[in-house]
CSV table of C-alpha atoms and ligand atoms in Angstrom, one decimal:
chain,number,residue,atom,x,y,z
N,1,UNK,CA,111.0,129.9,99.0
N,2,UNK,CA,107.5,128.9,100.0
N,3,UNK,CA,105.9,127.9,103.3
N,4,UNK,CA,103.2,126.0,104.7
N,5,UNK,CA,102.3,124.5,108.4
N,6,UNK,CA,102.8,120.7,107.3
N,7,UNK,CA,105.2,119.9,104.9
N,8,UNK,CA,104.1,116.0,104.0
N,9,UNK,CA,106.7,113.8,102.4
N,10,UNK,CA,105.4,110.7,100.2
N,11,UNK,CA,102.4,110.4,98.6
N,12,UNK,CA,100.6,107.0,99.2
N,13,UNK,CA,97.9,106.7,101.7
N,14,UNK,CA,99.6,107.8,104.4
N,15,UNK,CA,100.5,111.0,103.7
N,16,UNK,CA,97.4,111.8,101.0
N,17,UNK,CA,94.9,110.7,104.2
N,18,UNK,CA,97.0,113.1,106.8
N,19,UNK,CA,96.6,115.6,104.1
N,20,UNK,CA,93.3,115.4,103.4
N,21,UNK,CA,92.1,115.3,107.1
N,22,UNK,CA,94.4,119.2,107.5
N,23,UNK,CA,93.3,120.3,104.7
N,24,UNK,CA,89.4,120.0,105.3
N,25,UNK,CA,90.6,121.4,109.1
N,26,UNK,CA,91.8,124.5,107.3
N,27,UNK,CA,95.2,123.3,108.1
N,28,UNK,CA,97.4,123.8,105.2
N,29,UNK,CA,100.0,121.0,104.1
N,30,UNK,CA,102.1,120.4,101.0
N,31,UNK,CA,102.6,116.9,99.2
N,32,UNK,CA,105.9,116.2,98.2
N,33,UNK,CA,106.4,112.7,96.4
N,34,UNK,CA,108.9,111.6,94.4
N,35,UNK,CA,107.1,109.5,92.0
N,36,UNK,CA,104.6,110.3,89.1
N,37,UNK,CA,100.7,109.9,90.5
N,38,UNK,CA,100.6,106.7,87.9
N,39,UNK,CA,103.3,105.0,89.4
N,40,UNK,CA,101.9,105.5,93.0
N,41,UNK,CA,98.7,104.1,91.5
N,42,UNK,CA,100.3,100.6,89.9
N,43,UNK,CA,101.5,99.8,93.2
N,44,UNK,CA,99.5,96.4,94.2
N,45,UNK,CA,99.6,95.9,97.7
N,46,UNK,CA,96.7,96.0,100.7
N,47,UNK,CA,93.0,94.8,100.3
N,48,UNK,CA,91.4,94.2,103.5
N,49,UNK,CA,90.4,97.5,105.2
N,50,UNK,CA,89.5,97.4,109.1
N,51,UNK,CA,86.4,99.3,110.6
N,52,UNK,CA,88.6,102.2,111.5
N,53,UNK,CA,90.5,102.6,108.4
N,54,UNK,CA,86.8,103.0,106.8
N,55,UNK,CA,85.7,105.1,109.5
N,56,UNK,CA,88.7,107.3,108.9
N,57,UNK,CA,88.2,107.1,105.1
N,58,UNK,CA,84.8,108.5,105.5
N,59,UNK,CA,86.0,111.3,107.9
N,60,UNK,CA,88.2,112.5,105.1
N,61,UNK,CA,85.1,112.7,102.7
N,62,UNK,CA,86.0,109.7,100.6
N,63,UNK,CA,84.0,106.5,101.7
N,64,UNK,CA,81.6,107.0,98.9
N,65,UNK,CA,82.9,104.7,96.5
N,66,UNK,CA,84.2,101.9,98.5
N,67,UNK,CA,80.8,101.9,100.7
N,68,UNK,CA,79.6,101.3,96.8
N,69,UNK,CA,82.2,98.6,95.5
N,70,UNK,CA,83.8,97.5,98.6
N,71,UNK,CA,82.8,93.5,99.4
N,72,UNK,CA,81.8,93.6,103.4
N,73,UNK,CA,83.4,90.2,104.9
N,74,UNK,CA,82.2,89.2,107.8
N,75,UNK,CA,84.8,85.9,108.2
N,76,UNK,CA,87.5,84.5,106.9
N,77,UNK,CA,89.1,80.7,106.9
N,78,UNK,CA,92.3,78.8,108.4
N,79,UNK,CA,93.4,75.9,106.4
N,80,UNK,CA,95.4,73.2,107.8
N,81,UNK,CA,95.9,69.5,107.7
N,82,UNK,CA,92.9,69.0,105.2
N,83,UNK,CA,90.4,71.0,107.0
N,84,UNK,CA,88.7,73.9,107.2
N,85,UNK,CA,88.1,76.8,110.2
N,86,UNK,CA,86.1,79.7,109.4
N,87,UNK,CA,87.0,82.7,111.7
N,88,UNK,CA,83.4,84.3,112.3
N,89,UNK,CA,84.5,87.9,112.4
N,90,UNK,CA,81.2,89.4,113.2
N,91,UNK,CA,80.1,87.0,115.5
N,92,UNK,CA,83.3,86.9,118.1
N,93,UNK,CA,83.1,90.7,117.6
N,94,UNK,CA,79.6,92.0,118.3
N,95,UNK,CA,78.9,92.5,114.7
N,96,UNK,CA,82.2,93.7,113.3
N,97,UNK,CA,83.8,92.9,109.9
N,98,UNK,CA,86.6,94.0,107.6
N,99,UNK,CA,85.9,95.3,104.0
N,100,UNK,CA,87.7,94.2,100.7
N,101,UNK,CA,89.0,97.1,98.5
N,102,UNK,CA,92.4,97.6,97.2
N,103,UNK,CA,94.7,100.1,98.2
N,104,UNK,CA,94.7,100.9,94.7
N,105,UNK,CA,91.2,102.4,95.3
N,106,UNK,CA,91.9,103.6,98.5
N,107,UNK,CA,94.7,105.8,97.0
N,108,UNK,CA,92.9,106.9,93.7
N,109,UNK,CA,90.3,107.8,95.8
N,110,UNK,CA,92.7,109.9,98.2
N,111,UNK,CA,94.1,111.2,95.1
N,112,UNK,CA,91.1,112.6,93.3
N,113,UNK,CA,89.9,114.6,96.6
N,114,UNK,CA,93.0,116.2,96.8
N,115,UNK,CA,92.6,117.4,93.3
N,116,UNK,CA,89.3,118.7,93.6
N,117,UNK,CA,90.3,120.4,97.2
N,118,UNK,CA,92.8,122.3,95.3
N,119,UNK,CA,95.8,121.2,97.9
N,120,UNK,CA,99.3,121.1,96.8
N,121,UNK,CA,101.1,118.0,95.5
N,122,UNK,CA,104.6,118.1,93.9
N,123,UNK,CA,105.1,114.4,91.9
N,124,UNK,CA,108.4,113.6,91.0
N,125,UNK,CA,109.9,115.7,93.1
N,126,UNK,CA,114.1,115.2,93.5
N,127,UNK,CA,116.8,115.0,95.7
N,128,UNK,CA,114.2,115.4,98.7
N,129,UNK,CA,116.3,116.0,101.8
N,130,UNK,CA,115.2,117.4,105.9
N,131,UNK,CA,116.5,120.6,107.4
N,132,UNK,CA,116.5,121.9,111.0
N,133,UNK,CA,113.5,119.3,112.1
N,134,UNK,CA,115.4,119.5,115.6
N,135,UNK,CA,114.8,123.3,115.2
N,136,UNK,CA,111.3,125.9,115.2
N,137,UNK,CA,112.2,126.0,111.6
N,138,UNK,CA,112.3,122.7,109.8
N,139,UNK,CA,112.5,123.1,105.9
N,140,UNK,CA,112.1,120.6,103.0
N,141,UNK,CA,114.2,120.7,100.2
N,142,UNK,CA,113.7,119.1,96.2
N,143,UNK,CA,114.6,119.2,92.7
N,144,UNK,CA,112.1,119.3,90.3
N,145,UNK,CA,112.7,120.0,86.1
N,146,UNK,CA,116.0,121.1,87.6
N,147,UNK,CA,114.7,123.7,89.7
N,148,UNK,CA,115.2,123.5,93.5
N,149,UNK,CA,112.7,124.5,96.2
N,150,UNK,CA,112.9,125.4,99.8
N,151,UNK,CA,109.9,124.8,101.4
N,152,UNK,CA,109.6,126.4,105.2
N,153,UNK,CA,107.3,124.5,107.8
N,154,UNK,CA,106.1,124.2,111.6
N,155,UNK,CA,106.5,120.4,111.0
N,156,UNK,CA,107.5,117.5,108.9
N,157,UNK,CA,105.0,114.5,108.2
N,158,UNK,CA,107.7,111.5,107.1
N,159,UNK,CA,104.9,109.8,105.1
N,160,UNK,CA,107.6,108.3,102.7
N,161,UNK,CA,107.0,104.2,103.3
N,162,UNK,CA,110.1,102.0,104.6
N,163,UNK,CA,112.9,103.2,102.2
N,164,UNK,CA,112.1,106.6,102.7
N,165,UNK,CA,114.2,109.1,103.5
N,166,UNK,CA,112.6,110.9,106.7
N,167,UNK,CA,113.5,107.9,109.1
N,168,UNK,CA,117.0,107.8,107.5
N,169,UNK,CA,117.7,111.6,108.6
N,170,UNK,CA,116.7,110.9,112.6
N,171,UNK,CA,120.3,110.7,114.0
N,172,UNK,CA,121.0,106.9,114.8
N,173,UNK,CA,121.8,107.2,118.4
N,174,UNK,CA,118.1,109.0,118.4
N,175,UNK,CA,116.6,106.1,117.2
N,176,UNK,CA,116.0,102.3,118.0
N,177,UNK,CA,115.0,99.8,115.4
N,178,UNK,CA,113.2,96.5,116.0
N,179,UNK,CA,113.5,93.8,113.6
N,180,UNK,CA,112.6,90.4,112.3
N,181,UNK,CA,113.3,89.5,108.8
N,182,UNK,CA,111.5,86.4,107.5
N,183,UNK,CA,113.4,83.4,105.3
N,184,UNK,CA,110.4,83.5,102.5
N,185,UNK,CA,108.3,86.0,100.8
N,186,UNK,CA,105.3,85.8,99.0
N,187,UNK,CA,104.1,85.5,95.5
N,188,UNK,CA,101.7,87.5,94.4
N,189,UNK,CA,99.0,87.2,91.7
N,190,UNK,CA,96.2,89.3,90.6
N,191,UNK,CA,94.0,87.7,87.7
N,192,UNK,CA,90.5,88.8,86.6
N,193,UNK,CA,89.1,85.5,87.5
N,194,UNK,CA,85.9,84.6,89.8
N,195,UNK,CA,87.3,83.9,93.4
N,196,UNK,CA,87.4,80.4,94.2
N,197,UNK,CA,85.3,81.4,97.7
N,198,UNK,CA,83.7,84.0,99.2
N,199,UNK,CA,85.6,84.7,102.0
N,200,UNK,CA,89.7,85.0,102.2
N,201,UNK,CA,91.5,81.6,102.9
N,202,UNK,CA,94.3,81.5,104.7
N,203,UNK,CA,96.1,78.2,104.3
N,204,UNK,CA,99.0,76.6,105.9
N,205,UNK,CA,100.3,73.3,103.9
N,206,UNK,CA,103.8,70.8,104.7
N,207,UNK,CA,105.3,72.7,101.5
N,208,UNK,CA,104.5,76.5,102.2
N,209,UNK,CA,101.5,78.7,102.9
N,210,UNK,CA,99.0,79.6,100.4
N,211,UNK,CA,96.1,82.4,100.4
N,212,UNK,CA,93.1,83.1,98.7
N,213,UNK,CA,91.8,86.8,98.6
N,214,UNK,CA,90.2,89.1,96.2
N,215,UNK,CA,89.7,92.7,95.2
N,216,UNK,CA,85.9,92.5,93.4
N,217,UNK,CA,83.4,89.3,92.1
N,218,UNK,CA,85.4,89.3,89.3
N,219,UNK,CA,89.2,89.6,90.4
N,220,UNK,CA,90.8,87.8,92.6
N,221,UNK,CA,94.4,88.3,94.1
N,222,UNK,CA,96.1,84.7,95.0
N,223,UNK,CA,99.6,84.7,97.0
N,224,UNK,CA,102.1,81.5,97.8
N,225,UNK,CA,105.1,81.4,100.3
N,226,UNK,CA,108.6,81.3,98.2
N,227,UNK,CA,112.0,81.0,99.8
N,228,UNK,CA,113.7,84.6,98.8
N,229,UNK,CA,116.2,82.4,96.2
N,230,UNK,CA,112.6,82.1,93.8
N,231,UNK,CA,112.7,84.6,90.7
N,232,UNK,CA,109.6,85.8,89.4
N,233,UNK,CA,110.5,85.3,85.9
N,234,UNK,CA,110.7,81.3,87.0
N,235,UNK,CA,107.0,81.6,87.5
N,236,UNK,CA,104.7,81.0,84.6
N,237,UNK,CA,100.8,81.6,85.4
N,238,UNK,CA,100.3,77.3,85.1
N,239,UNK,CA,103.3,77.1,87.6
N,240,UNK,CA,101.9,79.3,90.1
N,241,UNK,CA,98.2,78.0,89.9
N,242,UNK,CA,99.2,74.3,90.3
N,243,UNK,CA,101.1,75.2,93.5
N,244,UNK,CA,98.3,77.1,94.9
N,245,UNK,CA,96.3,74.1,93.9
N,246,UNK,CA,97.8,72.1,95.3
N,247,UNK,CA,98.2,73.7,99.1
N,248,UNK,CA,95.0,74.4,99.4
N,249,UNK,CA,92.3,71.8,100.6
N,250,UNK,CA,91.0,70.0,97.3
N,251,UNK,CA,87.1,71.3,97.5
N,252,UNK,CA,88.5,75.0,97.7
N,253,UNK,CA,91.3,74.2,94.7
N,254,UNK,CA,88.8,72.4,92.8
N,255,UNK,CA,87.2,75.9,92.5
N,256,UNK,CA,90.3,78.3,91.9
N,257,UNK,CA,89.5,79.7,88.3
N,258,UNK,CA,93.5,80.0,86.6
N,259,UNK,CA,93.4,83.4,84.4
N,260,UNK,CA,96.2,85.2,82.9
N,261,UNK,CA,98.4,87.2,85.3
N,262,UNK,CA,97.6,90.9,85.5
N,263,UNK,CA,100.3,91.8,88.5
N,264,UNK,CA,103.1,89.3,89.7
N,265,UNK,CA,105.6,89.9,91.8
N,266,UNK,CA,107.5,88.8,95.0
N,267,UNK,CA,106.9,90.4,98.6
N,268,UNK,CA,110.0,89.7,101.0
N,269,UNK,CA,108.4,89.4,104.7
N,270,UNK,CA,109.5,91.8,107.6
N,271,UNK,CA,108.3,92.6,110.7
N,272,UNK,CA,110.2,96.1,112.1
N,273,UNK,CA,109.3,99.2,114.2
N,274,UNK,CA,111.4,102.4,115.0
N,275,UNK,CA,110.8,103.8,118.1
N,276,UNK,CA,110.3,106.8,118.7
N,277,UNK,CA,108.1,107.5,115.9
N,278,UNK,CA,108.9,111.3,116.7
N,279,UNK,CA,112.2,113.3,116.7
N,280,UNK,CA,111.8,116.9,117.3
N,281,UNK,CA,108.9,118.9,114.6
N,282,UNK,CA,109.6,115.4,112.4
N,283,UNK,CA,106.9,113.0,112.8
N,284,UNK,CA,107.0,109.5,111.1
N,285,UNK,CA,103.8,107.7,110.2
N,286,UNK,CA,102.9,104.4,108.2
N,287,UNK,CA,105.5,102.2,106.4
N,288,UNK,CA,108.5,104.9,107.3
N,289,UNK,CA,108.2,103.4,111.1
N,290,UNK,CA,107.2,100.3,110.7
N,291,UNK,CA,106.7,96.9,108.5
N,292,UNK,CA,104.3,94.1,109.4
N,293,UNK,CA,104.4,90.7,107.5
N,294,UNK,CA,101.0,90.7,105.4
N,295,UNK,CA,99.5,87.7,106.8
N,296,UNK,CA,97.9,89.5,109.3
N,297,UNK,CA,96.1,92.2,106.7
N,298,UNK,CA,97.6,95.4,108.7
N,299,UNK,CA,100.0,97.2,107.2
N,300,UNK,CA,98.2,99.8,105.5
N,301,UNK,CA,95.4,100.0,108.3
N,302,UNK,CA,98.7,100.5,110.4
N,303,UNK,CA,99.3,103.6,108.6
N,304,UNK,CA,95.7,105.0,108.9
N,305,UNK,CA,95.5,104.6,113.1
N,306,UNK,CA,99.2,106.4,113.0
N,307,UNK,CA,97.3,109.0,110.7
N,308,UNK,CA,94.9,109.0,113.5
N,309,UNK,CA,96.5,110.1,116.2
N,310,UNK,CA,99.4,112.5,114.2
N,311,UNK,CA,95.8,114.0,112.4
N,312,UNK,CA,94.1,114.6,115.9
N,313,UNK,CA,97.6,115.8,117.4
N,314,UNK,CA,97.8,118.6,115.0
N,315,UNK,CA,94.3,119.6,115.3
N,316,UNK,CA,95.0,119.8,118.6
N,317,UNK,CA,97.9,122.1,118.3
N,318,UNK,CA,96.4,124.7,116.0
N,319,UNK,CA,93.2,124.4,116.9
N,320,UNK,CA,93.3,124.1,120.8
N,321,UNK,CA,96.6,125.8,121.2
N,322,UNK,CA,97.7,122.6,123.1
N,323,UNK,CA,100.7,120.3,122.6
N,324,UNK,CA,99.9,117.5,124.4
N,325,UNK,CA,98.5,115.4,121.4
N,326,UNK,CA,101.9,115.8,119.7
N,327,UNK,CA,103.8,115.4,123.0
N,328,UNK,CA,101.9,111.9,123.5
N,329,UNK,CA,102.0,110.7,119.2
N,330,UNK,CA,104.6,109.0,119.6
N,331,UNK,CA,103.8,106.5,123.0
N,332,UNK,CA,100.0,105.9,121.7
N,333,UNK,CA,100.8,104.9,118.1
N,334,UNK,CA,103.7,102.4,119.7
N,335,UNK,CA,101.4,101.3,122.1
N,336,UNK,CA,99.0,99.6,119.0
N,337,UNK,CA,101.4,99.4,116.7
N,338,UNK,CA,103.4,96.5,118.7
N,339,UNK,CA,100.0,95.0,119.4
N,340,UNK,CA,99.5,94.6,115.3
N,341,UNK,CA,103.1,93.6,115.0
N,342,UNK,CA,102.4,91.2,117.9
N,343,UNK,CA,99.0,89.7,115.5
N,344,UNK,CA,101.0,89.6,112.4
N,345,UNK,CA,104.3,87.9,113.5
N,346,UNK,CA,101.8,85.0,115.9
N,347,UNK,CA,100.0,84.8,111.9
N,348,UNK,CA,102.7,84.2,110.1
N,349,UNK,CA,104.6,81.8,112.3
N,350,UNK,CA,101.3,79.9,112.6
N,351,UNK,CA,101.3,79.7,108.8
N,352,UNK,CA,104.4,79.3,107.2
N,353,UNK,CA,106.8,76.9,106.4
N,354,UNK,CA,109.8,77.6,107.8
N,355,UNK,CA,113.0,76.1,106.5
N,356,UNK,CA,114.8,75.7,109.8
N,357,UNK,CA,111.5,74.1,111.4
N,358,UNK,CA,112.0,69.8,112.8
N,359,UNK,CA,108.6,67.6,113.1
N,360,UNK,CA,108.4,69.0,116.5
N,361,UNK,CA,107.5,72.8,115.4
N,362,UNK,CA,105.2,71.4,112.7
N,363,UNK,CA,103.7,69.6,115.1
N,364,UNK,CA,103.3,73.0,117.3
N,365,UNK,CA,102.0,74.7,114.6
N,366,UNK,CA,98.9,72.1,114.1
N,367,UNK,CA,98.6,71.9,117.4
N,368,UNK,CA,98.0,75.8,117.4
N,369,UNK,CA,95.4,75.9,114.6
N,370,UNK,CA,93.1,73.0,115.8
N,371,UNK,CA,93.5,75.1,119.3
N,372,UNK,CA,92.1,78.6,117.7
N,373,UNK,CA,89.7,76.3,115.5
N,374,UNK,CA,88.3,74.3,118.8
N,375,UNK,CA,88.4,77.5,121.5
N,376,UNK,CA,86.3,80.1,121.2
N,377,UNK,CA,88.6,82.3,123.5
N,378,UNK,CA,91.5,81.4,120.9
N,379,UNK,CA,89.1,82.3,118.0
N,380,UNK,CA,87.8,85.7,119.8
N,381,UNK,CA,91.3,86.7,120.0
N,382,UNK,CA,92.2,86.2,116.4
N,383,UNK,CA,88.8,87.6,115.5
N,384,UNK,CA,89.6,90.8,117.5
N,385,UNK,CA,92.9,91.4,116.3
N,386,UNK,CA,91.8,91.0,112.5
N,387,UNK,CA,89.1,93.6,112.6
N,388,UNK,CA,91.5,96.1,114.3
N,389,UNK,CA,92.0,97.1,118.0
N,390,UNK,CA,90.3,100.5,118.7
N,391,UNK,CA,92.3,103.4,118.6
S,1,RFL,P1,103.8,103.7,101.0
S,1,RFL,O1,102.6,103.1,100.4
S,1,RFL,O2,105.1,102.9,100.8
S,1,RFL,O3,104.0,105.1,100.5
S,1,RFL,C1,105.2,105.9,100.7
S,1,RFL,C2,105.3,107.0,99.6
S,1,RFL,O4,106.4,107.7,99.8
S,1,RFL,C3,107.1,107.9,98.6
S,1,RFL,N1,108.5,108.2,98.8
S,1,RFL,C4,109.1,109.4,98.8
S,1,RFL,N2,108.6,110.6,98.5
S,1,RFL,C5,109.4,111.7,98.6
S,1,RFL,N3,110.7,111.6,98.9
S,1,RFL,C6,111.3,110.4,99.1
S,1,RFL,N4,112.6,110.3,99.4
S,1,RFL,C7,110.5,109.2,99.1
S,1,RFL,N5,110.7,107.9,99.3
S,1,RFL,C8,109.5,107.3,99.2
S,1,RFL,C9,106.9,106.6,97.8
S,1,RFL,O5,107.0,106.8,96.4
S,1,RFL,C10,105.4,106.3,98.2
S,1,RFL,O6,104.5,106.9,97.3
S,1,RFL,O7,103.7,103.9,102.6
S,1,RFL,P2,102.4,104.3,103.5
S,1,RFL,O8,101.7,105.5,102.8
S,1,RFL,O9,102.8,104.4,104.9
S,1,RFL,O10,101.4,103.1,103.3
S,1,RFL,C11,101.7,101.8,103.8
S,1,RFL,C12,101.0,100.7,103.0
S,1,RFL,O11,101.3,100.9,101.6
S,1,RFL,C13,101.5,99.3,103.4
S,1,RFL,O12,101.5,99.2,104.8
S,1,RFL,C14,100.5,98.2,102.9
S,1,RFL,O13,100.5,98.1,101.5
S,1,RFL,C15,100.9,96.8,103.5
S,1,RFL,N6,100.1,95.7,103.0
S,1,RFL,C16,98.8,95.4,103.5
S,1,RFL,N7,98.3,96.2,104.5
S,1,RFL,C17,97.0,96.0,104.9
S,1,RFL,O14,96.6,96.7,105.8
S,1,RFL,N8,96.2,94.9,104.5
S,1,RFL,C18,96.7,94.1,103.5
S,1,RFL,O15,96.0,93.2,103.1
S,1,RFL,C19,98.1,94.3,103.0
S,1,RFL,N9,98.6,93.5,102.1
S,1,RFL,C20,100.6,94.8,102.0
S,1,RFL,C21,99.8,93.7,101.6
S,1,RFL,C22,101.9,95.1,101.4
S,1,RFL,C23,102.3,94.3,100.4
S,1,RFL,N10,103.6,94.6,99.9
S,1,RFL,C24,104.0,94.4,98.5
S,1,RFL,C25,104.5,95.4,100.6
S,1,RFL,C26,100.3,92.9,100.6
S,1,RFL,C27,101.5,93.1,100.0
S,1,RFL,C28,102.0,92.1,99.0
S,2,PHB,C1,95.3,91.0,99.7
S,2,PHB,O1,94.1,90.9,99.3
S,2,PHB,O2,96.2,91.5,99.0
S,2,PHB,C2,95.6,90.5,101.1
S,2,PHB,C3,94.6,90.1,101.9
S,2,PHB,C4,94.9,89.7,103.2
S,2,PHB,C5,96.2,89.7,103.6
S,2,PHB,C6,97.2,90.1,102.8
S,2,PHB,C7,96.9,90.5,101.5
S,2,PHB,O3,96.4,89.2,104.9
C-alpha cells in the first residue's frame, strides 16, 4: 500500500498539466494511466492552443518549445457561398491570438518534465477502479504485471477523458448529464504537405463542411464532415483531397498540396457536460466531464481552464488551509464550460450540413455567416470566444 495527497487518474494533458502544476507546489500526486506513454503520444487530436492554455503551459515550466515552434495566428477564415471572411482575432480582441501546436507536443512536452521532475507515473496500469471518494479516505486501486496496488489519497483527480472510468463511478442519481450527439463526424488527415494558407479555414459547402488547419510550415492537418455510415478504409488519400477540393472556394483548393496520409481517422461529433464536475474528494476535469464538437478549437483548452481552477483549488487547500477553492470548483468551471459548449455547438450548426436540414435552414445558415462577416459586433463575439474567455 502506498500513499500520496492527489492520486491522478489518466495521463493526457489533463492530468500530466494538474500534475505538474502540484508537483512544482510541493504537492505530491501519482499518475496512473492505463496506456503505454507511446500510445498516449500517437493520439492526433487538438492544435489550436488559446492564450490561457499557453499561459498555463508556461506556468508549469514547459512553454519553451512551443514559444519556439508554435505558429502565432492572429486570424482565421469563414467560407461560404464562394466567399471568403477572415475573423481578425487580434484586432476584435485588443491584440489577442491563438497559437498552432499539436496536442501531441503539448503532451510530449508534459511528459518529459514529469520525467525529469522525478514524479510518479504508472503506464499501463489495470483494472483501475475508485474507493471511498465519498469518504476522508478515497483509494485507487490497479493491476499492473499482475500485481495489484492500493494507493491511499486526500483526493482523486478523474483526468481519464470521456470513456473513463472516474465519471462512471459517481452514483447516477449524483449526477446529471447533458447531451447532444451530432449525425456526422469528421475526417481527419494529417499529411506532411505545405498548407494551402496561412491561417485555418473554416468552410461550410451545400455537400458538407470542410477545414483547413495545420500543425508546422510543413504539415498540415485537413478534416471533412462524413455522415457516421462513412468507413475510413472507403477513403483513399485522392478520395479525400478531391472532396476537400472541392468544398473549399477554388483559389484556396487550387493551393491544397495532396501528400500521402500520415494519420486518418474518423471523429464522431458530441457536445456533453456532467454536472457537477465534483462528487465528494473526486474531482473530474477535461474530457471525463465534458465533450465539445471540434469546430470551435476548445476541447483540450477546456481541459486546461478546468486544470486551472482544480490546480488553484488545491493550492489553496494545502497551502492556505482553506476549502473554499474546492467548495467553489465545481460552479466556476461549469460556469465557462457552458459558455465554450455554447461557442462550439453555435460553430458547428453554422457549418455543417445537416441531413435533416430544408432550404429554409440553409438559407439561415448563410444568412448567419454573411451576418458575422458584415457586423463587427457579430465578428467581436466570434473573435472573443475563439481566443478563449478569461478564467
Ligand atoms: P484525454 O486526452 O482523453 O486523456 C485521458 C487519458 O485517460 C486515460 N484513461 C485512463 N487511465 C486510467 N484508467 C482508466 N480507466 C482510463 N481511461 C482512460 C486515457 O488513456 C488518456 O490517456 O482527456 P484530457 O486529458 O481531458 O484532454 C482532452 C483533450 O484530449 C480533448 O479535449 C481535445 O483533444 C479535443 N480536441 C481539440 N481541442 C482543442 O482545444 N482544440 C482543437 O483544435 C481540438 N481538435 C479535438 C480536436 C479532438 C479530436 N478528437 C479526435 C476527439 C480534433 C479532434 C479530431
Ligand atoms: C486541428 O488543427 O486539428 C484543429 C484546428 C481547429 C479546430 C479543430 C481542429 O477547430
Amino acid at each position: 500500500m502506498t500513499r500520496t495527497q492527489i492520486a491522478i487518474v489518466g495521463g493526457g494533458p489533463s492530468g500530466l498539466l494538474l500534475g505538474q502544476l502540484l508537483t512544482r507546489a510541493g504537492i505530491d500526486n501519482v499518475i496512473i494511466e492505463r496506456r503505454s506513454p507511446d500510445y498516449v503520444l500517437q493520439r492526433i487530436r487538438a492544435g489550436v492552443l488559446e492564450q490561457g492554455t499557453v499561459g498555463m503551459l508556461e506556468q508549469a515550466g514547459v512553454a519553451e518549445r512551443l514559444y519556439r515552434e508554435g505558429l502565432v495566428h492572429s486570424g482565421f477564415a469563414l467560407a461560404f457561398a464562394g466567399r471568403e471572411h477572415r475573423i481578425d482575432l487580434a484586432g476584435l480582441t485588443g491584440g489577442q491570438h491563438v497559437t498552432v501546436y499539436g496536442q501531441t507536443e503539448v503532451t510530449r512536452d508534459l511528459m518529459e518534465a514529469r520525467a525529469a521532475i522525478g514524479a510518479r507515473t504508472i503506464y499501463e496500469a489495470e483494472d483501475v477502479h475508485l474507493e471511498g471518494f465519498d469518504t476522508a479516505t478515497p483509494r485507487v486501486h490497479w493491476t499492473k504485471d499482475g500485481v495489484a496496488t492500493v494507493l491511499d489519497c486526500d483526493f482523486i483527480a478523474g483526468c481519464d477523458g470521456f470513456h473513463g472510468i472516474c465519471r462512471a463511478s459517481i452514483p447516477t442519481e449524483a449526477i446529471s448529464l447533458f447531451e447532444r450527439i451530432y449525425p456526422f463526424g469528421w475526417l481527419g488527415v494529417l499529411a506532411d504537405v505545405k498548407p494551402a494558407t496561412d491561417e485555418l479555414i473554416y468552410a461550410n459547402h451545400a455537400d458538407g463542411f470542410a477545414m483547413c488547419s495545420m500543425r508546422s510550415p510543413t504539415r498540415s492537418r485537413y478534416y471533412v464532415q462524413v455522415s457516421l455510415q462513412e468507413r475510413v478504409e472507403d477513403w483513399s488519400d485522392d478520395r479525400f483531397f478531391d472532396t476537400l477540393r472541392h468544398r473549399l472556394p477554388a483559389h484556396v483548393a487550387d493551393c491544397v498540396v495532396a501528400g500521402a496520409s500520415i494519420e486518418k481517422s474518423i471523429a464522431p461529433l458530441r457536445s456533453f457536460v456532467a454536472e457537477p464536475m465534483r462528487f465528494g474528494r473526486l474531482f473530474l476535469a477535461g474530457d471525463a466531464a465534458h465533450i465539445v464538437p471540434p469546430t470551435g478549437a476548445k476541447g483540450l483548452n477546456l481541459a486546461v481552464g478546468d486544470v486551472h481552477y482544480l490546480f488553484e483549488a488545491l493550492r489553496e487547500f494545502y497551502l492556505e488551509h482553506s476549502a473554499a477553492g474546492i467548495d467553489a470548483y465545481s460552479t466556476k468551471a461549469l460556469a465557462r464550460v457552458w459558455k465554450a459548449e455554447r461557442f462550439s455547438w453555435w460553430m458547428t450548426s453554422m457549418l455543417h450540413r445537416f441531413p435533416t436540414d430544408s432550404a429554409f435552414d440553409q438559407r439561415i445558415q448563410l444568412a448567419e455567416l454573411d451576418y458575422v462577416a458584415g457586423s463587427i459586433a457579430a465578428s467581436t463575439s466570434v473573435a472573443e470566444n475563439y481566443v478563449g474567455l478569461p478564467y
